[in-house]
Coordinates of C-alpha atoms in Angstrom, one line a residue:
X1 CA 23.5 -18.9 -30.3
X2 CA 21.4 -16.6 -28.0
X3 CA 20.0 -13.2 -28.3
X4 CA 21.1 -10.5 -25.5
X5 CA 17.4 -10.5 -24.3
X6 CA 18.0 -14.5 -23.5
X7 CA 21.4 -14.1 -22.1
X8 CA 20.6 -11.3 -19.8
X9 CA 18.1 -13.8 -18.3
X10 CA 20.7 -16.3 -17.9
X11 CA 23.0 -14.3 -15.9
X12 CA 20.4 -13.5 -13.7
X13 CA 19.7 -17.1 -13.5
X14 CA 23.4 -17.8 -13.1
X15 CA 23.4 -14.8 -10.3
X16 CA 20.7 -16.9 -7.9
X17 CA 17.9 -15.2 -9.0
X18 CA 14.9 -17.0 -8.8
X19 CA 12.1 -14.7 -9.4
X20 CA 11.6 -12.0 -11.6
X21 CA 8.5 -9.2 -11.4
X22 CA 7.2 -7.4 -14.2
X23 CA 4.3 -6.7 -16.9
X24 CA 4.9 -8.0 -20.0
X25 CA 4.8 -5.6 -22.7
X26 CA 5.9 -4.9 -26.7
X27 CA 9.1 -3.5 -25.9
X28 CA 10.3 -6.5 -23.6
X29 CA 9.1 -9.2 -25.5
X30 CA 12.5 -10.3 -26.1
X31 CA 13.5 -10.5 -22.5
X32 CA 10.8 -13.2 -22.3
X33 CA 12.0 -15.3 -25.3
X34 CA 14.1 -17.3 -22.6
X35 CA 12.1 -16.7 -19.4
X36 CA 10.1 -20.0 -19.2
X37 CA 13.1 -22.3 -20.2
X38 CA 15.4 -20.8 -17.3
X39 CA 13.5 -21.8 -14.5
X40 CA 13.0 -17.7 -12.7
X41 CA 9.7 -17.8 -11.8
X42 CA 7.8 -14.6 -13.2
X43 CA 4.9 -13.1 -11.3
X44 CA 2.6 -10.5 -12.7
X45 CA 1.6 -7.5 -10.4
X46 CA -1.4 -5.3 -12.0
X47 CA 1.3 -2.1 -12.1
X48 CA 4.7 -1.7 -12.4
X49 CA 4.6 0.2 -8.9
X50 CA 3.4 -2.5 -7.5
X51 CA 6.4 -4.8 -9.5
X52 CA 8.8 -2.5 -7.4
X53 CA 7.6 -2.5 -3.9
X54 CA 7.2 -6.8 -4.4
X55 CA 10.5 -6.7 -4.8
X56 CA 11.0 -4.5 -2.4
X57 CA 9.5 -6.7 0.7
X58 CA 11.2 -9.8 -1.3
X59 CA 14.9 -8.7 -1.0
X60 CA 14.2 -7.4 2.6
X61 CA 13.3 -11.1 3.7
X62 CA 15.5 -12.9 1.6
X63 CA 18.5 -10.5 1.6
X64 CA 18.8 -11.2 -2.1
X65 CA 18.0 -8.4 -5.0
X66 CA 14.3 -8.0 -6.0
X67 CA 14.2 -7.9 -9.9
X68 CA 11.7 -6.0 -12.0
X69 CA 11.4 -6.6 -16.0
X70 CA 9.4 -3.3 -17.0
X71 CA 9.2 -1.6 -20.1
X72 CA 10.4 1.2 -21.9
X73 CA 8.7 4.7 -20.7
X74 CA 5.7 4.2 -18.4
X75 CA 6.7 1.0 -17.1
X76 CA 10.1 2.4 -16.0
X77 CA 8.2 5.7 -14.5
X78 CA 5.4 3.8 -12.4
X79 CA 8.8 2.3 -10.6
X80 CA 11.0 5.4 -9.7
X81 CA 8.8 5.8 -6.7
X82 CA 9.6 2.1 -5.5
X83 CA 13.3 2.6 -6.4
X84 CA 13.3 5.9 -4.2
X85 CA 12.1 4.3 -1.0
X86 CA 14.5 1.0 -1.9
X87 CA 17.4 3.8 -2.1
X88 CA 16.2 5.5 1.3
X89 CA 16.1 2.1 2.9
X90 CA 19.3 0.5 1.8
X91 CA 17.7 -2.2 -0.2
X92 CA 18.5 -4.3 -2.9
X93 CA 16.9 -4.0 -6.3
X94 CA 17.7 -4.2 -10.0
X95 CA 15.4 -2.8 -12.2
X96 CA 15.9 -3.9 -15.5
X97 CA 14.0 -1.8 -18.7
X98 CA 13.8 -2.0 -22.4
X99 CA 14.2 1.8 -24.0
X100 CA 13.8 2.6 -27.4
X101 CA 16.3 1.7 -30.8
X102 CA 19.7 2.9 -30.6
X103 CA 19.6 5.6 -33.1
X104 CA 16.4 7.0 -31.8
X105 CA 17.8 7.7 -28.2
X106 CA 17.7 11.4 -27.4
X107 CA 16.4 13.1 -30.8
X108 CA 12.6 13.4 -30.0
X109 CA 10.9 11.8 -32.6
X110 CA 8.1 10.9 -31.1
X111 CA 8.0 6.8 -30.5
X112 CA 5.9 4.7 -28.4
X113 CA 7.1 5.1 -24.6
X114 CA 9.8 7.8 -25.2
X115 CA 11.2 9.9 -22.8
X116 CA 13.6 12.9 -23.2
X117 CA 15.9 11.3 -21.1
X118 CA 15.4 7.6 -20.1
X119 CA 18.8 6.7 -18.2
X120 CA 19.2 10.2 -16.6
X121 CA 15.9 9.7 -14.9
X122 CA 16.8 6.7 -13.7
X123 CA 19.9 7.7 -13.0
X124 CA 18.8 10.4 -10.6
X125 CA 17.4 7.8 -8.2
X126 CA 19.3 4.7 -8.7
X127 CA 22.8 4.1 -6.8
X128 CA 23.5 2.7 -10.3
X129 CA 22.2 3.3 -13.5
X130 CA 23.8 1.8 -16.7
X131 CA 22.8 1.5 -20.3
X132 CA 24.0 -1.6 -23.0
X133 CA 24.7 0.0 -25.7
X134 CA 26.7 -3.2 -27.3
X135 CA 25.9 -7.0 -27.3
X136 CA 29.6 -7.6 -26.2
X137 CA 29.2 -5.1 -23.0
X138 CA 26.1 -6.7 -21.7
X139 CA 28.2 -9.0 -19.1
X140 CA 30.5 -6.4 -17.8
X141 CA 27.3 -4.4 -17.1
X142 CA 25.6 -6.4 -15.1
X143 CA 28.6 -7.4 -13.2
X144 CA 29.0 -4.0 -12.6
X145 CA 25.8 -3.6 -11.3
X146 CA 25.6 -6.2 -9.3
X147 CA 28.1 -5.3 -7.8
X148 CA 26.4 -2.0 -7.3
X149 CA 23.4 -3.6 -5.9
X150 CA 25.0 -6.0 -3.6
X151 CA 28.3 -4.8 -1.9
X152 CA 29.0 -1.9 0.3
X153 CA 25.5 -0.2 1.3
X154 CA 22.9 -1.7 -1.0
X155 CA 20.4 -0.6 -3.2
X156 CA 18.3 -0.1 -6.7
X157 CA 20.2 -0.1 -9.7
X158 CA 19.2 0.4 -13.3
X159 CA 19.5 -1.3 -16.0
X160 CA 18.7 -0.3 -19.7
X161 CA 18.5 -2.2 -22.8
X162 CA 17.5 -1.0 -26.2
X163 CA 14.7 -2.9 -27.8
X164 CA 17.0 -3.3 -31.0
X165 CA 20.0 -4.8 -28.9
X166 CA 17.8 -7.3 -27.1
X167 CA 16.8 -8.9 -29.7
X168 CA 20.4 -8.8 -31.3
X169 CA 22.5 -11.9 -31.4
X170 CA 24.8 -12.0 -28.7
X171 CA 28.1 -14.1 -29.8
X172 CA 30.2 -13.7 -27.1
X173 CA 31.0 -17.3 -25.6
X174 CA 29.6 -18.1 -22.2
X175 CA 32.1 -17.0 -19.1
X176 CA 31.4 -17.6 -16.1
X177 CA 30.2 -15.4 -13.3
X178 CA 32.6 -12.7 -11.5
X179 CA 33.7 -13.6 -8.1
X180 CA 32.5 -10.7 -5.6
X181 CA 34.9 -8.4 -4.7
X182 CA 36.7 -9.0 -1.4
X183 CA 35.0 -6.6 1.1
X184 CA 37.6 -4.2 2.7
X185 CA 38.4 -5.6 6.5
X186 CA 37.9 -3.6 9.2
X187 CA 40.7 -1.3 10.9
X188 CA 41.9 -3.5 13.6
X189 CA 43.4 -0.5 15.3
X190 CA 40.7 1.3 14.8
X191 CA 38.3 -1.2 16.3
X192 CA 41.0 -2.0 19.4
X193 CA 40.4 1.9 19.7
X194 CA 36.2 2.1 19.4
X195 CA 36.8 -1.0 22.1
X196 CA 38.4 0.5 24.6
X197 CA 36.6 3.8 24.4
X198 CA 33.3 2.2 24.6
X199 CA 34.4 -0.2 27.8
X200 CA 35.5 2.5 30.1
X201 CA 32.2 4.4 29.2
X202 CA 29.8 4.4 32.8
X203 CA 26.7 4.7 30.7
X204 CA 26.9 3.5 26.9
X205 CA 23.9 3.1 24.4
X206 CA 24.0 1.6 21.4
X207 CA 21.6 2.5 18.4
X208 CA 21.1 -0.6 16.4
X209 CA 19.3 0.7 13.0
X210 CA 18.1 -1.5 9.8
X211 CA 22.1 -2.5 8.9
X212 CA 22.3 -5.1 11.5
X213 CA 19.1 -6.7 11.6
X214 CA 20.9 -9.5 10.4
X215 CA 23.5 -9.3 13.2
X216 CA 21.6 -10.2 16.4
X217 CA 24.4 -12.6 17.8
X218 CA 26.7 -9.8 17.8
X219 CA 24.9 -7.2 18.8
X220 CA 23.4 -8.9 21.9
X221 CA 27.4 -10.1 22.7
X222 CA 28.2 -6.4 22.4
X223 CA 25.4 -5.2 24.2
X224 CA 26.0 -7.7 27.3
X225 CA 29.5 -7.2 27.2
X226 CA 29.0 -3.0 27.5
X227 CA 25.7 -4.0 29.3
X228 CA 24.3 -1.0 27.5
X229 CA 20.5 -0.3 26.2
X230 CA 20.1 -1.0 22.4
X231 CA 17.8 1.5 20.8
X232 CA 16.2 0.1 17.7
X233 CA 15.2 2.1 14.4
X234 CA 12.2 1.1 12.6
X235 CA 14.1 -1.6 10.7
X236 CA 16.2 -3.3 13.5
X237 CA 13.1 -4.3 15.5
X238 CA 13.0 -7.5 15.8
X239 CA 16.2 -8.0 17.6
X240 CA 17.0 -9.2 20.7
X241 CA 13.0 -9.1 21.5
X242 CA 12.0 -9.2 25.3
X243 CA 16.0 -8.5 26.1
X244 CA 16.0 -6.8 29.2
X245 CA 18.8 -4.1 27.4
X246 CA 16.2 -3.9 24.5
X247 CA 14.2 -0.5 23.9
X248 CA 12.1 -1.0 21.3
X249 CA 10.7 2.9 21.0
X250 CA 11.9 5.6 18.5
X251 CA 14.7 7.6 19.2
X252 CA 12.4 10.5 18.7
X253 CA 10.4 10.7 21.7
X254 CA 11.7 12.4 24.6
X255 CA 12.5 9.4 27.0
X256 CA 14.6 8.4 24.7
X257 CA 16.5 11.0 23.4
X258 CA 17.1 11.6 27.0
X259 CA 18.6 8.0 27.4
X260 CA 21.2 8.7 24.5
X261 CA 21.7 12.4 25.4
X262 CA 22.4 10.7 29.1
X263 CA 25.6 8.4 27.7
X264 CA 28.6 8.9 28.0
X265 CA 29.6 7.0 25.1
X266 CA 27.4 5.9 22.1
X267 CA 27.8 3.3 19.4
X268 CA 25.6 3.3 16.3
X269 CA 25.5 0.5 14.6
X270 CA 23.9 0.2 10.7
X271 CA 22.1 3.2 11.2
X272 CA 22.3 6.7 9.0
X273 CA 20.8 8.8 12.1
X274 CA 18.3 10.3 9.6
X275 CA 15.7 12.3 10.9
X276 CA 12.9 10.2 9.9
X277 CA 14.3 7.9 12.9
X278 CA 15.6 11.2 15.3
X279 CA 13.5 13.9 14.6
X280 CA 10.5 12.6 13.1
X281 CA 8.5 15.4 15.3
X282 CA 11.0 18.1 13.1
X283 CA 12.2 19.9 16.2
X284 CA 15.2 20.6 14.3
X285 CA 17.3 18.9 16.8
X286 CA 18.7 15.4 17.7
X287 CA 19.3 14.2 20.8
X288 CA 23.5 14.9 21.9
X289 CA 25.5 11.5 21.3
X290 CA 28.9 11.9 23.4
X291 CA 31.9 9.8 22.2
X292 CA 29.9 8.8 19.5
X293 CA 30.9 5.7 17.4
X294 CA 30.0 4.4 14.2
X295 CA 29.7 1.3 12.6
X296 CA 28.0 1.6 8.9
X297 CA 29.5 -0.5 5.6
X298 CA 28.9 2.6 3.7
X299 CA 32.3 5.1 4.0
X300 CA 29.9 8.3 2.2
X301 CA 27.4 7.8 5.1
X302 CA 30.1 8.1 8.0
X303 CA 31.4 11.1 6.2
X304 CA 28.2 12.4 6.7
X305 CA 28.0 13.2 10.8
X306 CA 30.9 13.3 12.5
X307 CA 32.1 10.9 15.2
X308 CA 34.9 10.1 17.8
X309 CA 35.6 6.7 15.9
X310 CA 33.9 5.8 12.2
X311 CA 34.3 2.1 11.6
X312 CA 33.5 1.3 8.1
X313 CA 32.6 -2.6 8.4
X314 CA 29.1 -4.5 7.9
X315 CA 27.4 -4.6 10.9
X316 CA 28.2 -8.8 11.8
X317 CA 31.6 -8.1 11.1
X318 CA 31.9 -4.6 13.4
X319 CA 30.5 -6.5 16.1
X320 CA 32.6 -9.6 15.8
X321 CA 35.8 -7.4 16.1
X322 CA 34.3 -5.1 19.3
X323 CA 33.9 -8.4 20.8
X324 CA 37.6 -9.4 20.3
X325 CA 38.7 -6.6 22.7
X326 CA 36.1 -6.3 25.3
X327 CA 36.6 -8.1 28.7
X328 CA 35.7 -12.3 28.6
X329 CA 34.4 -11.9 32.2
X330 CA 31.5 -10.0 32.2
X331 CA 29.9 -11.7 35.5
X332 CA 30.6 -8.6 37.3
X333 CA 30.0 -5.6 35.0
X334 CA 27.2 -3.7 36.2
X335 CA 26.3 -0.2 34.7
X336 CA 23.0 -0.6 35.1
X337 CA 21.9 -1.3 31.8
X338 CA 18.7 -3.4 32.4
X339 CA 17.4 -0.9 35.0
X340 CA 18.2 2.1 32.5
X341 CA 16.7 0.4 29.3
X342 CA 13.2 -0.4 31.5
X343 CA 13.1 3.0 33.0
X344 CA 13.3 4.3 28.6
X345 CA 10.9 1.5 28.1
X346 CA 7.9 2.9 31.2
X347 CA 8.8 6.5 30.4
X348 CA 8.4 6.0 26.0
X349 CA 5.3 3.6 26.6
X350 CA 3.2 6.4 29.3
X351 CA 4.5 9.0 27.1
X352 CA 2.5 7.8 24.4
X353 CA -1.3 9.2 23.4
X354 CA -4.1 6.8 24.4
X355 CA -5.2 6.4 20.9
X356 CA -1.4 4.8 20.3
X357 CA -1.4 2.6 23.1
X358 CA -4.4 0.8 22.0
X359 CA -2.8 0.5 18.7
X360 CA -0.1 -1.3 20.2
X361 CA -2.2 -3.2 21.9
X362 CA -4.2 -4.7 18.4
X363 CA -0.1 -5.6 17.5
X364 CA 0.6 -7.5 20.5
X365 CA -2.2 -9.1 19.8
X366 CA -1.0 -10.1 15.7
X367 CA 2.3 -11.1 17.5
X368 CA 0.5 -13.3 19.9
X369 CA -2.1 -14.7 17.6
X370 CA 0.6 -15.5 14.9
X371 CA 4.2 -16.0 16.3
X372 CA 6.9 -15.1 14.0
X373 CA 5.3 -13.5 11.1
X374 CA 6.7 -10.7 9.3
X375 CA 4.3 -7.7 9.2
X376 CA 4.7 -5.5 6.3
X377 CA 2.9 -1.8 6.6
X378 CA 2.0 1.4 4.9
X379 CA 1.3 4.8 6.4
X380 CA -1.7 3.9 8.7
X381 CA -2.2 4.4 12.5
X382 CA -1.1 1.0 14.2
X383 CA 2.0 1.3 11.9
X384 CA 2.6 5.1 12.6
X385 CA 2.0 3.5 16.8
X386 CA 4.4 0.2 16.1
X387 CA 7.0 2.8 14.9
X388 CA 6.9 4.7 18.2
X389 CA 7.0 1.4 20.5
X390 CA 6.3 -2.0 19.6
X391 CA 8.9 -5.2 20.3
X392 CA 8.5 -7.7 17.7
X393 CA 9.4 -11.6 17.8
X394 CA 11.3 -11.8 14.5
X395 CA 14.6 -9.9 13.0
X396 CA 13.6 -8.3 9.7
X397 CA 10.0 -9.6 10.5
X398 CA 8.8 -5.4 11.7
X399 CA 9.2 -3.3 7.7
X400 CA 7.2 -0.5 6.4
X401 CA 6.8 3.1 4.2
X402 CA 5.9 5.3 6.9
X403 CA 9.6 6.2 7.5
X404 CA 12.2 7.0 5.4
X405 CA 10.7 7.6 1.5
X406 CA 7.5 7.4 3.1
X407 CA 5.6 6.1 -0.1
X408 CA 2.2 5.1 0.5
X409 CA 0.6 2.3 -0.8
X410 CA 3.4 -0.1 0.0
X411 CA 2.1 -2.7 2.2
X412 CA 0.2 -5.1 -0.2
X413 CA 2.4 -5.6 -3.0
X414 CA 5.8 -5.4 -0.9
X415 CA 3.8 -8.2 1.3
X416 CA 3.6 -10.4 -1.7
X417 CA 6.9 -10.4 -2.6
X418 CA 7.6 -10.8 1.2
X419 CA 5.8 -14.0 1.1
X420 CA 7.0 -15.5 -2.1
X421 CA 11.0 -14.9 -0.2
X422 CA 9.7 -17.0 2.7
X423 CA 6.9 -19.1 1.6
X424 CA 6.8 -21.1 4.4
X425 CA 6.7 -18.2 6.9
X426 CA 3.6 -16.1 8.1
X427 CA 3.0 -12.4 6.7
X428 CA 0.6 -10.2 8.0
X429 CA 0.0 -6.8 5.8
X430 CA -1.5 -4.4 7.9
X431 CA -2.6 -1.2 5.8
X432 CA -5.1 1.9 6.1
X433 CA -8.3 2.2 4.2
X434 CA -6.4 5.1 2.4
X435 CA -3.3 3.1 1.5
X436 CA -5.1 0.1 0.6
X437 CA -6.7 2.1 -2.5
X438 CA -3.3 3.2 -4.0
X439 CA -3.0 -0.7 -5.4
X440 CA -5.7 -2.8 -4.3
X441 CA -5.4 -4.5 -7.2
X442 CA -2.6 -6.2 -6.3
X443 CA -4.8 -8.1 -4.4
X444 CA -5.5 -10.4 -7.3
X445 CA -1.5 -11.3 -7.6
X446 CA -2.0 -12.6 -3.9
X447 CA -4.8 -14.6 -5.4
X448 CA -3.1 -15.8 -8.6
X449 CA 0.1 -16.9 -6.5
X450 CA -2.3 -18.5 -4.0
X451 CA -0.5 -16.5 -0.8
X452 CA -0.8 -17.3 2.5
X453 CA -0.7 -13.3 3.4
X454 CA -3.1 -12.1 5.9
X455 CA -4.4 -8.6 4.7
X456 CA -5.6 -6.4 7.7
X457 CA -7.1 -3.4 6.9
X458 CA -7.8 -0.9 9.3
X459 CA -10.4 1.0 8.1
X460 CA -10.7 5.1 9.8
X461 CA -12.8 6.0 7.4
X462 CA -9.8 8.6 5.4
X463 CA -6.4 10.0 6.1
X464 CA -7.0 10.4 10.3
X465 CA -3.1 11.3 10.4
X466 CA -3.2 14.0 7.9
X467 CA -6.7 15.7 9.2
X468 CA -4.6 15.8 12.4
X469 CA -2.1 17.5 11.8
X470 CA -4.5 19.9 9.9
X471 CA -5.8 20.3 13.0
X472 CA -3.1 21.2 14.8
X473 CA -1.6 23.5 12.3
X474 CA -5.3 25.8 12.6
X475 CA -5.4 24.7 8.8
X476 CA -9.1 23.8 7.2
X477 CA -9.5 20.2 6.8
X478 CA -9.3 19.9 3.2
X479 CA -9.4 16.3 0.8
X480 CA -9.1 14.0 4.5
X481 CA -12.6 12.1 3.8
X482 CA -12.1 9.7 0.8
X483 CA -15.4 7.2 0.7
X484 CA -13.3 3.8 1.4
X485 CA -14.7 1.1 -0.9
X486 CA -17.0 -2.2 0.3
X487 CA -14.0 -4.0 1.6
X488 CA -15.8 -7.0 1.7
X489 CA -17.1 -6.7 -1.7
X490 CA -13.4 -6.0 -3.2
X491 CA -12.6 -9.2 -1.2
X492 CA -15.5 -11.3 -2.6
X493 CA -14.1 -10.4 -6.1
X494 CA -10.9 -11.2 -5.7
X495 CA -12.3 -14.6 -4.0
X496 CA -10.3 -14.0 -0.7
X497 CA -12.3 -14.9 2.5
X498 CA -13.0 -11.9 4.2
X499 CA -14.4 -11.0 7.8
X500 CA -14.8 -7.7 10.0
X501 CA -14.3 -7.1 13.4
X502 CA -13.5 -3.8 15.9
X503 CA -10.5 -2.3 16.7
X504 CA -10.8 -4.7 20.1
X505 CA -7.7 -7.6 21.0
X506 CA -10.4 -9.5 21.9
X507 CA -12.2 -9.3 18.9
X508 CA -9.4 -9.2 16.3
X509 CA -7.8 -12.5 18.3
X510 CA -11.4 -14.7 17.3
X511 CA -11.2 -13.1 14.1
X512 CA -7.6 -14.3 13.3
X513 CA -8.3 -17.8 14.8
X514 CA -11.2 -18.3 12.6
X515 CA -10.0 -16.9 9.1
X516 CA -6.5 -18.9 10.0
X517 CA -8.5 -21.9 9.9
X518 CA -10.0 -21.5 6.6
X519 CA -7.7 -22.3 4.1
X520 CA -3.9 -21.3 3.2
X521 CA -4.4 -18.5 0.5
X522 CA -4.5 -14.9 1.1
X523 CA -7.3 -13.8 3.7
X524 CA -8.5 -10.6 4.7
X525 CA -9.5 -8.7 8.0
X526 CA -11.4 -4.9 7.9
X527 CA -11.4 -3.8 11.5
X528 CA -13.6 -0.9 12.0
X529 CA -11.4 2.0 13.4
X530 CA -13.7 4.8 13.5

């Protein structure tokens, strides 16, 4: 006979889950009574923030949920900010907290860890949040929510287990995993419809956003098919890189918007049209989308702007069914696709300031010096560049916190759990001197795990962005200048080889050669950005 804490890590085990993140504490002890024997392996981050943006950057490379084990209180506090920018970014997470006895829940007695109102806080950011408040319920629960987590538009979900019941004995007899619900197929007619509309269209676009970064087949069959210019969002670059229809630039910047604004038909694909993608410059405007059609698995977020056509279908499966009805022969369409997307291209790259050129220059040089790596990134100013214009080499492989939630001090634990997804694969985490200090100490999980993660920090000397836009508001530059630490001493006592170079291709492609060649573990790069 098992407790509930030991079956509730069984049917995680039994759900594919392979590894767990959290910080042991006295109210989850009982959730690690089974740990060792199942086979999840467990990794310690240095804060339960850091616990939630690791599995964060797993479950975007992997696909699969990120778990956290975090206790009661504290432990499930320091992770509402990760859930938040999970939520924003449609990705997968199951946050999984002790909370205090049963009978104690709610009268303000004063034990270790309480809160007023554990599960509503949780609640309020989760797309599921659900207690166990029975031994016998613990299965339907996390069916539930993982169901919650995994189907229809994904996210973090909650769930709460008193310290009393996890230690309980739970006698219910083993039962297998529940089969996943059958997604709903797509309206044939209504695709036949979105088909049809979109081939007689002179001058489509297509907005491909972080939905269909696993669809590349059938997005570039859709996109040859229409030839039409796919405009990527943050989280779809990556696909189709060095297409001629591919415009790997935000939507926000005038070249752009006047691409889309210039269709006569538009599809969007996977995408929310959030102003963190459209209007990231707050103009209060996006650019017009004529005969406007949506694709999105998520029926609430195609409620949300209205449309010619709303297809609610995952992004693959969208695709597939366009593909059904557009024309086989596609040796003589010619709408000028190619020439439109490189004019969007020319216009978005001279458009940008010099200062953001030459960031994009230092990531053409990562992407050059290591193929195929997955760059994870906080706020900093070769991300904030990269999210303007920058074509990377891998799908899902371009991720970071400067859009959406916008937390910052994402990059090094969400590139841990990143690399433990896809060990065998390259990741680069490229953060600011500011972001870096908001959990450096993750630093030392890279080191326990013995990561091959390449830590690039580019170092300005404070928050360059922020005393910016100071600036330009006529506002006194106020809190900007935080002393950075000794980079190279923090990296000395973590015992990760370390070496500095300038903001130069040149320089940071010796640099990268030589630290490559010094071992497999983590490594870290300060470049000199002042």
């Amino acid at each position: 006979m098992t407790t509930v804490g030991e079956e509730l890590v069984l049917a995680l085990r039994d759900r594919g889950v392979e590894v767990v993140f959290g910080i042991p504490g006295v109210h989850t002890i009982e959730l690690y009574r089974g740990l060792a024997e199942s086979g999840i392996r467990h990794v310690t981050p240095r804060h339960e923030q850091g616990a939630g943006f690791m599995a964060d950057g797993y479950a975007r490379v992997c696909g699969k949920p990120g778990v956290c084990f975090v206790i009661t209180g504290p432990g499930l506090t320091n992770t509402i900010t990760p859930m938040a920018q999970a939520r924003a970014d449609s990705v997968p997470m199951l946050i999984v907290s002790s909370v205090n006895r049963l009978a104690s829940l709610g009268k303000g007695l004063g034990h270790l860890h309480e809160l007023p109102d554990q599960h509503g806080l949780a609640a309020s950011v989760a797309v599921s949040a659900r207690q166990v408040l029975a031994p016998a319920a613990l299965h339907d629960t996390i069916d539930d929510l993982w169901r919650s987590t995994t189907e229809a538009r994904p996210g973090p979900s909650h769930l709460e287990v008193p310290i009393d019941l996890l230690e309980a004995l739970h006698e219910a007899p083993a039962r297998a995993v529940a089969a996943p619900r059958p997604q709903k197929s797509r309206d044939g007619a209504l695709v036949e419809q979105a088909a049809r509309h979109l081939g007689a269209a002179d001058r489509p676009v297509i907005l491909a956003g972080g939905g269909a970064k696993r669809a590349e087949e059938a997005l570039r069959g859709v996109a040859e098919a229409l030839d039409a210019p796919v405009i990527q969002t943050v989280n779809a670059r990556g696909l189709m890189h060095r297409h001629p229809l591919i415009v790997p630039a935000s939507p926000s910047l005038r070249p752009v918007r006047d691409l889309i604004a210039g269709a006569d038909a538009v599809l969007a694909v996977g995408t929310e049209l959030g102003p963190t993608e459209y209007d990231i410059y707050a103009t209060g405007e996006m650019a017009p989308m004529t005969g406007l059609v949506r694709i999105d698995i998520c029926p609430d977020q195609l409620s949300r702007v209205d449309a010619r056509i709303s297809i609610a279908a995952d992004a693959a499966a969208g695709l597939d069914g366009l593909i059904e009805f557009l024309p086989a022969d596609r040796t003589r369409l010619d709408r000028g696709g190619s020439e439109r997307a490189a004019d969007a291209r020319q216009a978005a790259w001279s458009g940008l300031e010099p200062d953001m050129r030459m960031a994009v220059d230092i990531l053409e040089t990562l992407r050059q010096g290591v193929p195929g790596a997955i760059i994870v990134g906080d706020s900093a100013q070769p991300v904030y560049a990269g999210n303007l214009y920058y074509d990377h080499d891998r799908p899902g492989g371009w991720f970071n916190a400067a859009t959406g939630y916008g937390a910052l001090g994402y990059a090094i634990p969400a590139a841990i759990g990143a690399a433990l997804a896809a060990p065998e694969e390259p990741v680069i985490c490229l953060t600011g001197d500011g972001g870096a200090q908001f959990s450096i100490a993750e630093l030392m999980t890279a080191r326990d795990e013995d990561l091959p993660i390449i830590f690039l920090v580019w170092n300005n000397h404070g928050y360059l962005e922020i005393e910016k836009a100071m600036r330009a508001a006529e506002v006194s530059v106020v809190g900007c200048d935080p002393t950075p630490p000794e980079f190279a001493a923090i990296a000395r006592a973590c015992r990760i080889p370390y070496q500095a170079c300038t903001a130069t291709p040149a320089d940071l492609a010796r640099t990268l050669s030589e630290l490559r060649a010094s071992g497999d573990g983590p490594v870290m790069i300060e470049i000199d950005a002042r």
